[in-house]
mmCIF file of N, CA and C in Angstrom:
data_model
loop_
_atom_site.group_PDB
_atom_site.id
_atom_site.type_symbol
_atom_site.label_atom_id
_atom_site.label_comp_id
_atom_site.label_asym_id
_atom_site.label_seq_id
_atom_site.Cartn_x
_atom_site.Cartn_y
_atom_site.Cartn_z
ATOM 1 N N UNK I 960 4.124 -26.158 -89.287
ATOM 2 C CA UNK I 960 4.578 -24.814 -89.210
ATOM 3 C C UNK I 960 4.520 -24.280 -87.811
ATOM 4 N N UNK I 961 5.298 -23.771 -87.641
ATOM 5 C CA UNK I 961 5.518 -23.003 -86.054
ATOM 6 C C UNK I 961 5.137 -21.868 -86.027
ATOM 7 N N UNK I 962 4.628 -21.313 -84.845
ATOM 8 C CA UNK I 962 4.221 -19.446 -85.278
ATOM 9 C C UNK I 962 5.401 -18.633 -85.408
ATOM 10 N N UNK I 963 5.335 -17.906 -85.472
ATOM 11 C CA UNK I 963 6.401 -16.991 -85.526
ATOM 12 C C UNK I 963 6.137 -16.287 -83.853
ATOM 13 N N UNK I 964 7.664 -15.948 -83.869
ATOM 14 C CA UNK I 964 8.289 -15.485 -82.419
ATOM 15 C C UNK I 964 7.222 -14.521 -81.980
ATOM 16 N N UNK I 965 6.828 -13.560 -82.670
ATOM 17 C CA UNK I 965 6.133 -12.413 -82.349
ATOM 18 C C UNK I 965 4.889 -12.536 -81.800
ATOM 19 N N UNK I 966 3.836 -13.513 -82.268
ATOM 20 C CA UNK I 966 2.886 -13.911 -81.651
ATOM 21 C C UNK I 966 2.813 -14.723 -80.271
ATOM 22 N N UNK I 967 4.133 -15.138 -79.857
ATOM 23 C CA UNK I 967 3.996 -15.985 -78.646
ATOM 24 C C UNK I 967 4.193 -14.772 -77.699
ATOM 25 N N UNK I 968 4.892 -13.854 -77.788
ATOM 26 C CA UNK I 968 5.531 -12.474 -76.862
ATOM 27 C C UNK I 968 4.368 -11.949 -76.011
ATOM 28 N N UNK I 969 3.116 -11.605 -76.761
ATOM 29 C CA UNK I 969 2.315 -11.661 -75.983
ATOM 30 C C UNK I 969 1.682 -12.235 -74.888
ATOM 31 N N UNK I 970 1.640 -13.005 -74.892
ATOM 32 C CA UNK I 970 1.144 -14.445 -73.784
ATOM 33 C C UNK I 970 1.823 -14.423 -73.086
ATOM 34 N N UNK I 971 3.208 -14.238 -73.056
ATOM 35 C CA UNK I 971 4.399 -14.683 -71.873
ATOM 36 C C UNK I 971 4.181 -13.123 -71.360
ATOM 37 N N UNK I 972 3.827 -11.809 -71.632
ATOM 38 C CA UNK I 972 3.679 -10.951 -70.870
ATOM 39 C C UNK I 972 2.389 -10.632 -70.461
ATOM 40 N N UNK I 973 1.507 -11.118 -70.167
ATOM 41 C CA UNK I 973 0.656 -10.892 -69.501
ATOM 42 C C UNK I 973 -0.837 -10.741 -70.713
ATOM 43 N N UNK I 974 -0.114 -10.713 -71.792
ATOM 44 C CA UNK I 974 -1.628 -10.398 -72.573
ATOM 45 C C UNK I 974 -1.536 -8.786 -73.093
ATOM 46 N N UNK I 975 -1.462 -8.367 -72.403
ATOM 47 C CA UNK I 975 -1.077 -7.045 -72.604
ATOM 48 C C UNK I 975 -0.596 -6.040 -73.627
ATOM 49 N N UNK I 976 0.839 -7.001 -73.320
ATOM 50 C CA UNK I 976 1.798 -6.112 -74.115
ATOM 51 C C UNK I 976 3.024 -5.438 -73.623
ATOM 52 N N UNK I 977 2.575 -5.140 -72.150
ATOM 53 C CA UNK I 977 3.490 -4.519 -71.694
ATOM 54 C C UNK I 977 4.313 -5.010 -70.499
ATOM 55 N N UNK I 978 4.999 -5.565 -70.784
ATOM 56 C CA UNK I 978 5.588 -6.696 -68.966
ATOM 57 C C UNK I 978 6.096 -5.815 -67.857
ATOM 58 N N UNK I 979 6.646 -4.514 -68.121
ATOM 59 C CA UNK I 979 6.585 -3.991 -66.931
ATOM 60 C C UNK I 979 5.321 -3.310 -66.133
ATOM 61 N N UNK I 980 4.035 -2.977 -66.974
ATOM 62 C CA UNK I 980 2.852 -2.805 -66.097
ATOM 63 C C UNK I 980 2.258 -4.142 -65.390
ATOM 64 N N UNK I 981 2.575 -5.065 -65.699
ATOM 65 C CA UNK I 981 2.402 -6.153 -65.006
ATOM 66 C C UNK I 981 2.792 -6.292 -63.876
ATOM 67 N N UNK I 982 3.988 -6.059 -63.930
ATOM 68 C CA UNK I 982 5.491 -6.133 -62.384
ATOM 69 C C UNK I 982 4.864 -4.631 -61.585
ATOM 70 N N UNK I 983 4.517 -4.127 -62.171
ATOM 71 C CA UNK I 983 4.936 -2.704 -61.847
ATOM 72 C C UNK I 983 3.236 -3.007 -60.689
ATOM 73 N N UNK I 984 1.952 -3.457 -61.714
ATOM 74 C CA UNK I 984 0.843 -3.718 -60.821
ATOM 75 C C UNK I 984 0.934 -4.809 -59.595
ATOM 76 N N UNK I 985 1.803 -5.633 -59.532
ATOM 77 C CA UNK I 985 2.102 -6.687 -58.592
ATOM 78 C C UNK I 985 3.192 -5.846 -57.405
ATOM 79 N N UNK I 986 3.811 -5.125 -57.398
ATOM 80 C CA UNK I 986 4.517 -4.456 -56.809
ATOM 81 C C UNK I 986 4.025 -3.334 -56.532
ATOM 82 N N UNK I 987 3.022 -2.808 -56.927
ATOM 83 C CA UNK I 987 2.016 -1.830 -55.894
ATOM 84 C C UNK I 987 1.128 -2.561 -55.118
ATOM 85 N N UNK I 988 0.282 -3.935 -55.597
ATOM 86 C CA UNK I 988 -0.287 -4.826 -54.497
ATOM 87 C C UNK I 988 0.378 -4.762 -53.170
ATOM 88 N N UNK I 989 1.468 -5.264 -53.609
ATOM 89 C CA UNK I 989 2.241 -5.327 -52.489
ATOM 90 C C UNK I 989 2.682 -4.764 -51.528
ATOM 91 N N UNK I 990 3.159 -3.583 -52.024
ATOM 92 C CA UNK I 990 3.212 -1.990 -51.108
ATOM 93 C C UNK I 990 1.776 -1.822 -50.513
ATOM 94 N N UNK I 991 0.533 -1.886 -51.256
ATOM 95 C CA UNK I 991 -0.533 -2.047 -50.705
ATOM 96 C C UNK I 991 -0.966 -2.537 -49.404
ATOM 97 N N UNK I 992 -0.190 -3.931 -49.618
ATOM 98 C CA UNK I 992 -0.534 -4.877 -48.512
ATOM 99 C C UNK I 992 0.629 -4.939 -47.513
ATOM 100 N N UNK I 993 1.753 -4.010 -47.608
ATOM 101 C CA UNK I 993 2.421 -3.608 -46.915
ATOM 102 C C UNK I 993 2.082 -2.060 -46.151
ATOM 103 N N UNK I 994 1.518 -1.979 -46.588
ATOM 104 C CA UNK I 994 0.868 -0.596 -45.888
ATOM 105 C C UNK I 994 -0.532 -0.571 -44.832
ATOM 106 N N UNK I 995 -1.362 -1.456 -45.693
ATOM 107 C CA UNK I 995 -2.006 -1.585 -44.814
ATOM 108 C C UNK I 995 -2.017 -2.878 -43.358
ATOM 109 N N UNK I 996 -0.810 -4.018 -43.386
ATOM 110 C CA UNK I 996 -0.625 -4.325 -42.403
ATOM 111 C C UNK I 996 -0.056 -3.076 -41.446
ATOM 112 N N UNK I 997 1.597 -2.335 -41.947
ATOM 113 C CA UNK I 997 1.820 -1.117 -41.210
ATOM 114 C C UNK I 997 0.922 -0.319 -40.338
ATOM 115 N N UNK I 998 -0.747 -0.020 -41.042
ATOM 116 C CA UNK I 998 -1.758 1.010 -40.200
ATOM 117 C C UNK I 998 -2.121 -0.063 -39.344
ATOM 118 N N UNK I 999 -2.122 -1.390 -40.136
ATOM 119 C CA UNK I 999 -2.726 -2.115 -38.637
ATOM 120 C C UNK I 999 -2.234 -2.055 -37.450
ATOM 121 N N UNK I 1000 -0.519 -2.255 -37.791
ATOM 122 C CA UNK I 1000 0.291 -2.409 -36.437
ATOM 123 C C UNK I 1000 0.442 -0.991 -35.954
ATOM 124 N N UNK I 1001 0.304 0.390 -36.759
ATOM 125 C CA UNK I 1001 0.477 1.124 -36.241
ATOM 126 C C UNK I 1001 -1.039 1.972 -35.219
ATOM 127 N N UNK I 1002 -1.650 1.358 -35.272
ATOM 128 C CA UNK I 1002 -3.368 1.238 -34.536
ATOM 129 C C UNK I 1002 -3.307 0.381 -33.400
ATOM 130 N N UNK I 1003 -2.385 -0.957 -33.625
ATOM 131 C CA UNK I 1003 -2.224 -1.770 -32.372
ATOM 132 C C UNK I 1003 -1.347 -1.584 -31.762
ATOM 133 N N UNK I 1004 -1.005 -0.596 -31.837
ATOM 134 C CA UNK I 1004 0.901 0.551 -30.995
ATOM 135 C C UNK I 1004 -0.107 1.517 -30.532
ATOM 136 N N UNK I 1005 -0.799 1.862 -31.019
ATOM 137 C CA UNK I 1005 -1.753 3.019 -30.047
ATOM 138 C C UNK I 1005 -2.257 2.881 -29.258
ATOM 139 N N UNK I 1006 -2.985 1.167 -29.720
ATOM 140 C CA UNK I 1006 -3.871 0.926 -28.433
ATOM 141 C C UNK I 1006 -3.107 0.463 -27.784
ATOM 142 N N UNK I 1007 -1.926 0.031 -27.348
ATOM 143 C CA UNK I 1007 -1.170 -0.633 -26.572
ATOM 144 C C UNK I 1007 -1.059 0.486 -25.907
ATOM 145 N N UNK I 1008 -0.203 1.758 -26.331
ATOM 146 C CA UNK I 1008 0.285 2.451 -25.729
ATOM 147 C C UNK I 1008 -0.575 3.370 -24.868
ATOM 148 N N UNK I 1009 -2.678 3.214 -25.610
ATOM 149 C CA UNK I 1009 -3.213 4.174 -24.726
ATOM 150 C C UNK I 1009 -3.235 2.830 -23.044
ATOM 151 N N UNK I 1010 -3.220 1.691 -23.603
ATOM 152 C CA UNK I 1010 -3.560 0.262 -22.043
ATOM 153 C C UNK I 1010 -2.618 0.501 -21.669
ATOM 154 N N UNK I 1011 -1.203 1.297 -22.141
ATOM 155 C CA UNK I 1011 -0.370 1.699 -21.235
ATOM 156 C C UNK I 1011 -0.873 2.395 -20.449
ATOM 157 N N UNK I 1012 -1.145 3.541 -21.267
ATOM 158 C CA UNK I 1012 -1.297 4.680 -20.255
ATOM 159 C C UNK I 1012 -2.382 4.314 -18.939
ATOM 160 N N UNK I 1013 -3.153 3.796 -19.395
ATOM 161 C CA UNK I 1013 -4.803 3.797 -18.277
ATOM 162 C C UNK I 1013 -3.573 2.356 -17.223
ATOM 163 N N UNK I 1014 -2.679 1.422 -17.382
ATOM 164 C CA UNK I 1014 -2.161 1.076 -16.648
ATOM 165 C C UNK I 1014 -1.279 1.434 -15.822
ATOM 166 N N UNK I 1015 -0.874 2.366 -16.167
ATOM 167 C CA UNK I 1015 0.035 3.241 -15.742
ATOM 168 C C UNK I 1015 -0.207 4.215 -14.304
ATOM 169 N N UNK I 1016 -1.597 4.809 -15.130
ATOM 170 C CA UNK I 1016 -2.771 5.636 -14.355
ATOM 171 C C UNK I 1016 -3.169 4.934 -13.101
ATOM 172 N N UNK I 1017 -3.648 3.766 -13.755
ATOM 173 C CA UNK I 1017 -3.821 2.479 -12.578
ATOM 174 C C UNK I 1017 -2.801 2.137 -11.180
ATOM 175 N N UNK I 1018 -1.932 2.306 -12.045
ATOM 176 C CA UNK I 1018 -0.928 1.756 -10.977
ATOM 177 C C UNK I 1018 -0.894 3.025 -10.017
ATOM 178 N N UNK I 1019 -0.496 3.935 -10.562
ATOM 179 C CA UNK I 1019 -0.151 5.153 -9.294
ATOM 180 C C UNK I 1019 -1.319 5.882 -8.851
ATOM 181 N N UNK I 1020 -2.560 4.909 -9.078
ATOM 182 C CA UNK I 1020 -3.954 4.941 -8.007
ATOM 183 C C UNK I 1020 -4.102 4.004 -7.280
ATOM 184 N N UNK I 1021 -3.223 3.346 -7.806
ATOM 185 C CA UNK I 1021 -3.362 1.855 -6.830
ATOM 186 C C UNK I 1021 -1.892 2.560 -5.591
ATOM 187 N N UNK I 1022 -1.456 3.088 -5.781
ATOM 188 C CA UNK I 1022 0.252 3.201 -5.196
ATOM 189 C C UNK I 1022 -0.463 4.442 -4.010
ATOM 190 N N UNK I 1023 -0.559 5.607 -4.328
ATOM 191 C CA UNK I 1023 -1.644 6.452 -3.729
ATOM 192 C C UNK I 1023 -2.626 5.767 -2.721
ATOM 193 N N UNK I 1024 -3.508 4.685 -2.769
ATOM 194 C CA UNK I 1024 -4.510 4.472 -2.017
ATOM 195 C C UNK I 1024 -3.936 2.925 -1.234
ATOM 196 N N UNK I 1025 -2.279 2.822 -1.420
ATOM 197 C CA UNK I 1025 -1.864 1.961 -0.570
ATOM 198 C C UNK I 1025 -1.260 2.894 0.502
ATOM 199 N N UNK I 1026 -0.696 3.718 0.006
ATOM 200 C CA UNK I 1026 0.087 5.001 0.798
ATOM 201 C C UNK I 1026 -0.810 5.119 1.712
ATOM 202 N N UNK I 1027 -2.116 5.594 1.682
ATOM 203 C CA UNK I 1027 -3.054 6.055 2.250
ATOM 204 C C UNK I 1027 -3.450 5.149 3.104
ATOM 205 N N UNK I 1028 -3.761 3.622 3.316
ATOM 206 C CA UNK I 1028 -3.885 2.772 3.589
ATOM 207 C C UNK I 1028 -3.015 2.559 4.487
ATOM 208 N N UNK I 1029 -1.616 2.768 4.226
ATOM 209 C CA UNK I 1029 -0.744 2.641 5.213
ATOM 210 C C UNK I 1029 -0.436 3.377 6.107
ATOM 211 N N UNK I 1030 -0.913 4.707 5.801
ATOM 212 C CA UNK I 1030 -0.967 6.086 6.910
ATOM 213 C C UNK I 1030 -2.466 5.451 7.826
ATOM 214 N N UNK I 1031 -3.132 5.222 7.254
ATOM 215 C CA UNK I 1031 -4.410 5.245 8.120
ATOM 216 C C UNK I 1031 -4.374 3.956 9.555
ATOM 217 N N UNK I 1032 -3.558 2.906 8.606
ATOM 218 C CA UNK I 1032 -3.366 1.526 9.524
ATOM 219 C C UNK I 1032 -2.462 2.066 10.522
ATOM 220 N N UNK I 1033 -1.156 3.019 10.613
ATOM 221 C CA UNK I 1033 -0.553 3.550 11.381
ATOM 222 C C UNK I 1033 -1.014 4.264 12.505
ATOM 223 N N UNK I 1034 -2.141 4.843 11.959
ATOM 224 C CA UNK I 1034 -2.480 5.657 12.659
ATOM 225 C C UNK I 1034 -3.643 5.148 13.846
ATOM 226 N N UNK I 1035 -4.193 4.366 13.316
ATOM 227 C CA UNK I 1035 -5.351 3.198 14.166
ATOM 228 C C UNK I 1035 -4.283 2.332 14.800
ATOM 229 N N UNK I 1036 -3.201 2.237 14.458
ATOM 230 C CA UNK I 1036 -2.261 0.643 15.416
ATOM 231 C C UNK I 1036 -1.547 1.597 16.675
ATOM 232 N N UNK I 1037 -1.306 2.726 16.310
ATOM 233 C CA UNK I 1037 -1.271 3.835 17.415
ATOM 234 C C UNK I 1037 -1.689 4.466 18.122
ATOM 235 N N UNK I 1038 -3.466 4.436 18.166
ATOM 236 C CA UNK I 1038 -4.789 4.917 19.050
ATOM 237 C C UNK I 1038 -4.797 3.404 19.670
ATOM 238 N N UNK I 1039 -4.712 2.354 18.880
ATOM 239 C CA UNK I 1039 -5.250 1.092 19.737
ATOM 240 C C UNK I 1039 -4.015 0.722 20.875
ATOM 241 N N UNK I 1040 -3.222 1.670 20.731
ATOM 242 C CA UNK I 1040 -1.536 1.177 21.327
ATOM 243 C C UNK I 1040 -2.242 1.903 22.279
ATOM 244 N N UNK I 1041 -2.144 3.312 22.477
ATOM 245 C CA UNK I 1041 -2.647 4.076 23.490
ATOM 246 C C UNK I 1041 -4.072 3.568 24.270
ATOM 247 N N UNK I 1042 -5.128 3.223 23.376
ATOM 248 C CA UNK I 1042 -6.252 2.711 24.079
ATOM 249 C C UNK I 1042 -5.931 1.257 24.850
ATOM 250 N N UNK I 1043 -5.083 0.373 24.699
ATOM 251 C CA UNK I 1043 -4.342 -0.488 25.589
ATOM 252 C C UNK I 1043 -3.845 0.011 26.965
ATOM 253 N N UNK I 1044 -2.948 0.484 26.529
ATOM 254 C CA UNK I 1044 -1.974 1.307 27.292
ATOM 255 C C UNK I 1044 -2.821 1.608 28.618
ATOM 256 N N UNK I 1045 -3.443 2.770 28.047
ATOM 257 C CA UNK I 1045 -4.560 3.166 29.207
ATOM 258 C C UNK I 1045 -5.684 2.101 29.547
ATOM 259 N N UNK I 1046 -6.058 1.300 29.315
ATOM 260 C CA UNK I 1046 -6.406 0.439 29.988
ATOM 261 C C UNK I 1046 -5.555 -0.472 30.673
ATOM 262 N N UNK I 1047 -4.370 -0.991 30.495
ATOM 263 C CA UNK I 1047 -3.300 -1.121 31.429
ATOM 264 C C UNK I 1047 -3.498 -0.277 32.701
ATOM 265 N N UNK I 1048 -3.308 0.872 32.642
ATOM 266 C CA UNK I 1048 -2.644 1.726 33.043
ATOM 267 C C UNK I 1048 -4.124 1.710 34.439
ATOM 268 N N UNK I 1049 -5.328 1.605 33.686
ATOM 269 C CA UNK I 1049 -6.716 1.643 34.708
ATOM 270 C C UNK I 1049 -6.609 0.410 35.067
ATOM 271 N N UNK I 1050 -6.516 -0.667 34.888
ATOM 272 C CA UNK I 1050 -6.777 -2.157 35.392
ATOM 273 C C UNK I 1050 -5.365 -2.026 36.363
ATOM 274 N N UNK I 1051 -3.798 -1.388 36.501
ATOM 275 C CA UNK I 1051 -3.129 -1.426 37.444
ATOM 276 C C UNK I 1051 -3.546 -0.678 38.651
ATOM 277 N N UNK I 1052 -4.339 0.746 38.200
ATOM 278 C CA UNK I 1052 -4.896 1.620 39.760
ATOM 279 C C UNK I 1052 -5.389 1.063 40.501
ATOM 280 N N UNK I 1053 -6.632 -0.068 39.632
ATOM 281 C CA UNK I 1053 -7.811 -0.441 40.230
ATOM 282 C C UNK I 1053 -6.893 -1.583 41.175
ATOM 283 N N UNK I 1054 -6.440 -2.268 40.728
ATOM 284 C CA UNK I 1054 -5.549 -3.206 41.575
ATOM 285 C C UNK I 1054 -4.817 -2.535 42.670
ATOM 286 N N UNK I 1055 -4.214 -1.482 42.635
ATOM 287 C CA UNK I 1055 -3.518 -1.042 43.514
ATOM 288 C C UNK I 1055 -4.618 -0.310 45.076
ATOM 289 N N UNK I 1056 -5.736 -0.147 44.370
ATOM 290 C CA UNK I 1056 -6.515 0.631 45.063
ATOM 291 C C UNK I 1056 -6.800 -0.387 45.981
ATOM 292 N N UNK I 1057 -7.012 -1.096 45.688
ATOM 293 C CA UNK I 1057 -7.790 -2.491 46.068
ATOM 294 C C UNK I 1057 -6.468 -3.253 47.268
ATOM 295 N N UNK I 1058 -5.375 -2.755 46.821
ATOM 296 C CA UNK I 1058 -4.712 -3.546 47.372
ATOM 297 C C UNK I 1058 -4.207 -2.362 48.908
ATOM 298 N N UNK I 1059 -3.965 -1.426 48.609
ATOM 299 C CA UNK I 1059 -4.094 -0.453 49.752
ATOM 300 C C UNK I 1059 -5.527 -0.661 50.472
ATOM 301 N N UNK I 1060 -6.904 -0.566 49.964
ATOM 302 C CA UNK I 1060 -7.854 -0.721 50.544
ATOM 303 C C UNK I 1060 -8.021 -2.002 51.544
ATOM 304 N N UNK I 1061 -6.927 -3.275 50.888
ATOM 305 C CA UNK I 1061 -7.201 -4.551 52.186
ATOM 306 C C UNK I 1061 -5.728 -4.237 52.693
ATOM 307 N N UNK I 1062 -4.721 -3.907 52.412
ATOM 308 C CA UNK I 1062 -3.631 -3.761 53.180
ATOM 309 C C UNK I 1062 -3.422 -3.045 54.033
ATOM 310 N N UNK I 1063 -4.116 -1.862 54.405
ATOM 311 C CA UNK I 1063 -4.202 -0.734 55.446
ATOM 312 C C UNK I 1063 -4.427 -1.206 56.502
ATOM 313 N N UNK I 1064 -6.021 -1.551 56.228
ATOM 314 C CA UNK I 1064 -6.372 -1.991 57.908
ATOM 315 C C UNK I 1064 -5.599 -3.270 58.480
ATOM 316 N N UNK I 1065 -5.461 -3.929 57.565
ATOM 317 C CA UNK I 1065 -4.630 -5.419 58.263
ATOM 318 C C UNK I 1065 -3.356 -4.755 59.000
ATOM 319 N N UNK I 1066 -2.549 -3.457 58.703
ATOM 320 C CA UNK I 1066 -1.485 -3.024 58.897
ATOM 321 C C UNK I 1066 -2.042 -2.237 60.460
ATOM 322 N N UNK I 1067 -3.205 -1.347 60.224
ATOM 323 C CA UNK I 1067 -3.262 -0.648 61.385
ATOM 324 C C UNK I 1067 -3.539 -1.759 62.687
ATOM 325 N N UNK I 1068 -4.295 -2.897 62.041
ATOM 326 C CA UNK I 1068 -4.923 -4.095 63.122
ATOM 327 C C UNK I 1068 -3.505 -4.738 63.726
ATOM 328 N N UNK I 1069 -2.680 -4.698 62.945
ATOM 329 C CA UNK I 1069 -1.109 -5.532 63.109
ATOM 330 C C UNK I 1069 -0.745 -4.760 63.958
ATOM 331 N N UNK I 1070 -0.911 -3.049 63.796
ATOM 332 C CA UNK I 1070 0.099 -1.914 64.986
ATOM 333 C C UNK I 1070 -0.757 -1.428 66.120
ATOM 334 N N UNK I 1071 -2.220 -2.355 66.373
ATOM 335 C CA UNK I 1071 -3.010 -1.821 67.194
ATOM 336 C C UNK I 1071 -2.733 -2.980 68.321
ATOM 337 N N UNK I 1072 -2.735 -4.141 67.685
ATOM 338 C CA UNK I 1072 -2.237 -5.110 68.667
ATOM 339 C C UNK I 1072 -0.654 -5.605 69.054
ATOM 340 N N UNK I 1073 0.402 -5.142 68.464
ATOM 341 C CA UNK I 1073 1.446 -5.255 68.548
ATOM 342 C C UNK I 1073 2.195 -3.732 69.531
ATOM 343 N N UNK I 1074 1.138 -2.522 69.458
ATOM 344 C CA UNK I 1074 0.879 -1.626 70.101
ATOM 345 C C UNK I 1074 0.368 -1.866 70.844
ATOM 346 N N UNK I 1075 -0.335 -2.889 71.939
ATOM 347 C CA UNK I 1075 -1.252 -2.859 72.924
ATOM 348 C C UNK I 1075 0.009 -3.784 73.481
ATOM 349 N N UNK I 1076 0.464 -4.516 73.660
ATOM 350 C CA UNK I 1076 1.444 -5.312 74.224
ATOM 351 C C UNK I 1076 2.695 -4.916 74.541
ATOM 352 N N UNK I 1077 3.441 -3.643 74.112
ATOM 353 C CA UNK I 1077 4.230 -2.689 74.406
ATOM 354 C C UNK I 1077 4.173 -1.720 75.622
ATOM 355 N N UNK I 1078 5.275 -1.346 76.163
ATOM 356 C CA UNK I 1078 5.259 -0.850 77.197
ATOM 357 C C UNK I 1078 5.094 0.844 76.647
ATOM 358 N N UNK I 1079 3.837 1.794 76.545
ATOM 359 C CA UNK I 1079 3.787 3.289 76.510
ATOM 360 C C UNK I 1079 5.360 3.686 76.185
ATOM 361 N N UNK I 1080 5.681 4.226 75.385
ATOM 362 C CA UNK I 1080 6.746 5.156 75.115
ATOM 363 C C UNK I 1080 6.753 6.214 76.526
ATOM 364 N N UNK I 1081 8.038 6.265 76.978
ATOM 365 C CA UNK I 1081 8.268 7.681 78.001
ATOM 366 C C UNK I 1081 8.233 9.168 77.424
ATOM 367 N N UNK I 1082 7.042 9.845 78.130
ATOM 368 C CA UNK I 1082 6.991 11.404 77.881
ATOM 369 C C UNK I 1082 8.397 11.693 78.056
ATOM 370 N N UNK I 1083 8.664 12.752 76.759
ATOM 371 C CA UNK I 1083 9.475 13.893 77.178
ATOM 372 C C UNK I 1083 9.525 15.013 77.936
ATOM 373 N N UNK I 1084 10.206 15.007 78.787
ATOM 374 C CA UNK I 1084 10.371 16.359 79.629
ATOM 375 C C UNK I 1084 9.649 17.741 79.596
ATOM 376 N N UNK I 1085 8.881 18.540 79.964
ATOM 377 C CA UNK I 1085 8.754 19.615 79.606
ATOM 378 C C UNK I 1085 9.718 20.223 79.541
ATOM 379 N N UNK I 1086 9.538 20.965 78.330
ATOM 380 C CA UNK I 1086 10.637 22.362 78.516
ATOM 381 C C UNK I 1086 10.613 23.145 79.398
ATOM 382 N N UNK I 1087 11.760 23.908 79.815
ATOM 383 C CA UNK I 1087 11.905 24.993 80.712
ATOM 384 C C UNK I 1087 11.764 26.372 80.294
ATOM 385 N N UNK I 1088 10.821 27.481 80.459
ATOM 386 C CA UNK I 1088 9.895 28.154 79.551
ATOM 387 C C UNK I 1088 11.078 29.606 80.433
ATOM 388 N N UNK I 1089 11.794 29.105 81.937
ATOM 389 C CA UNK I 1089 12.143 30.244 82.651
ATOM 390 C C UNK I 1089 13.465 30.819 81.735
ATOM 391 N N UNK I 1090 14.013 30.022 80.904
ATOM 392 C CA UNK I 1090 15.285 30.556 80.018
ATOM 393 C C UNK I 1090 16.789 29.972 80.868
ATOM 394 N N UNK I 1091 16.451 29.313 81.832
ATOM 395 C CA UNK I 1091 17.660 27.900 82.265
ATOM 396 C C UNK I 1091 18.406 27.491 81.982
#
């Protein structure tokens, strides 16, 4: 003897009785577990977006204190230009000083003896004071 249809109906739906609370509980799992991956990813979009922000922050402190960096190096490559400069400028006097200081006398010694071997230049005339 076989059972009758009615007794197997049960079993194939869950025990129950009712086959759409079955579907209906498997399909809220699911939404379940679709929801709560969603908060996950929507928690790992936040934190992304706050490592944005603090990178972000980062960067235009980093951008700022290159700026700054680059005003300051300007400004030191332009005192050290000038502090060159003027030392140039003292290491050429000192040379020059130096070089008038031995070139003078060799010059006056050159026109004292090249002056002693010359015949006196001729006085000029007195003037005539009577109106002549």
């Amino acid at each position: 003897m076989t059972p009758p249809p009615a007794a197997a109906a049960p079993a194939a739906n869950g025990g129950d009785g009712r086959p759409d609370m079955n579907k209906a509980k498997q399909v809220h799992a699911q939404v379940n577990e679709v929801v709560g991956i969603m908060q996950s990813n929507i928690e790992k979009v936040m934190d992304r977006g706050e490592k944005m922000e603090t990178l972000a922050a980062k960067t235009e402190d980093l951008q700022n204190q290159s700026n700054q960096f680059k005003k300051g190096a300007t400004k030191v490559r332009k005192a050290m230009w000038w502090k060159d400069l003027k030392l140039k400028l003292a290491i050429a006097a000192v040379v020059a000083i130096i070089l008038i200081i031995i070139i003078v006398p060799i010059v006056n010694n050159i026109n004292t003896i090249a002056g002693g071997n010359r015949a006196p230049a001729p006085a000029a005339p007195p003037a005539n004071s009577t109106g002549h």
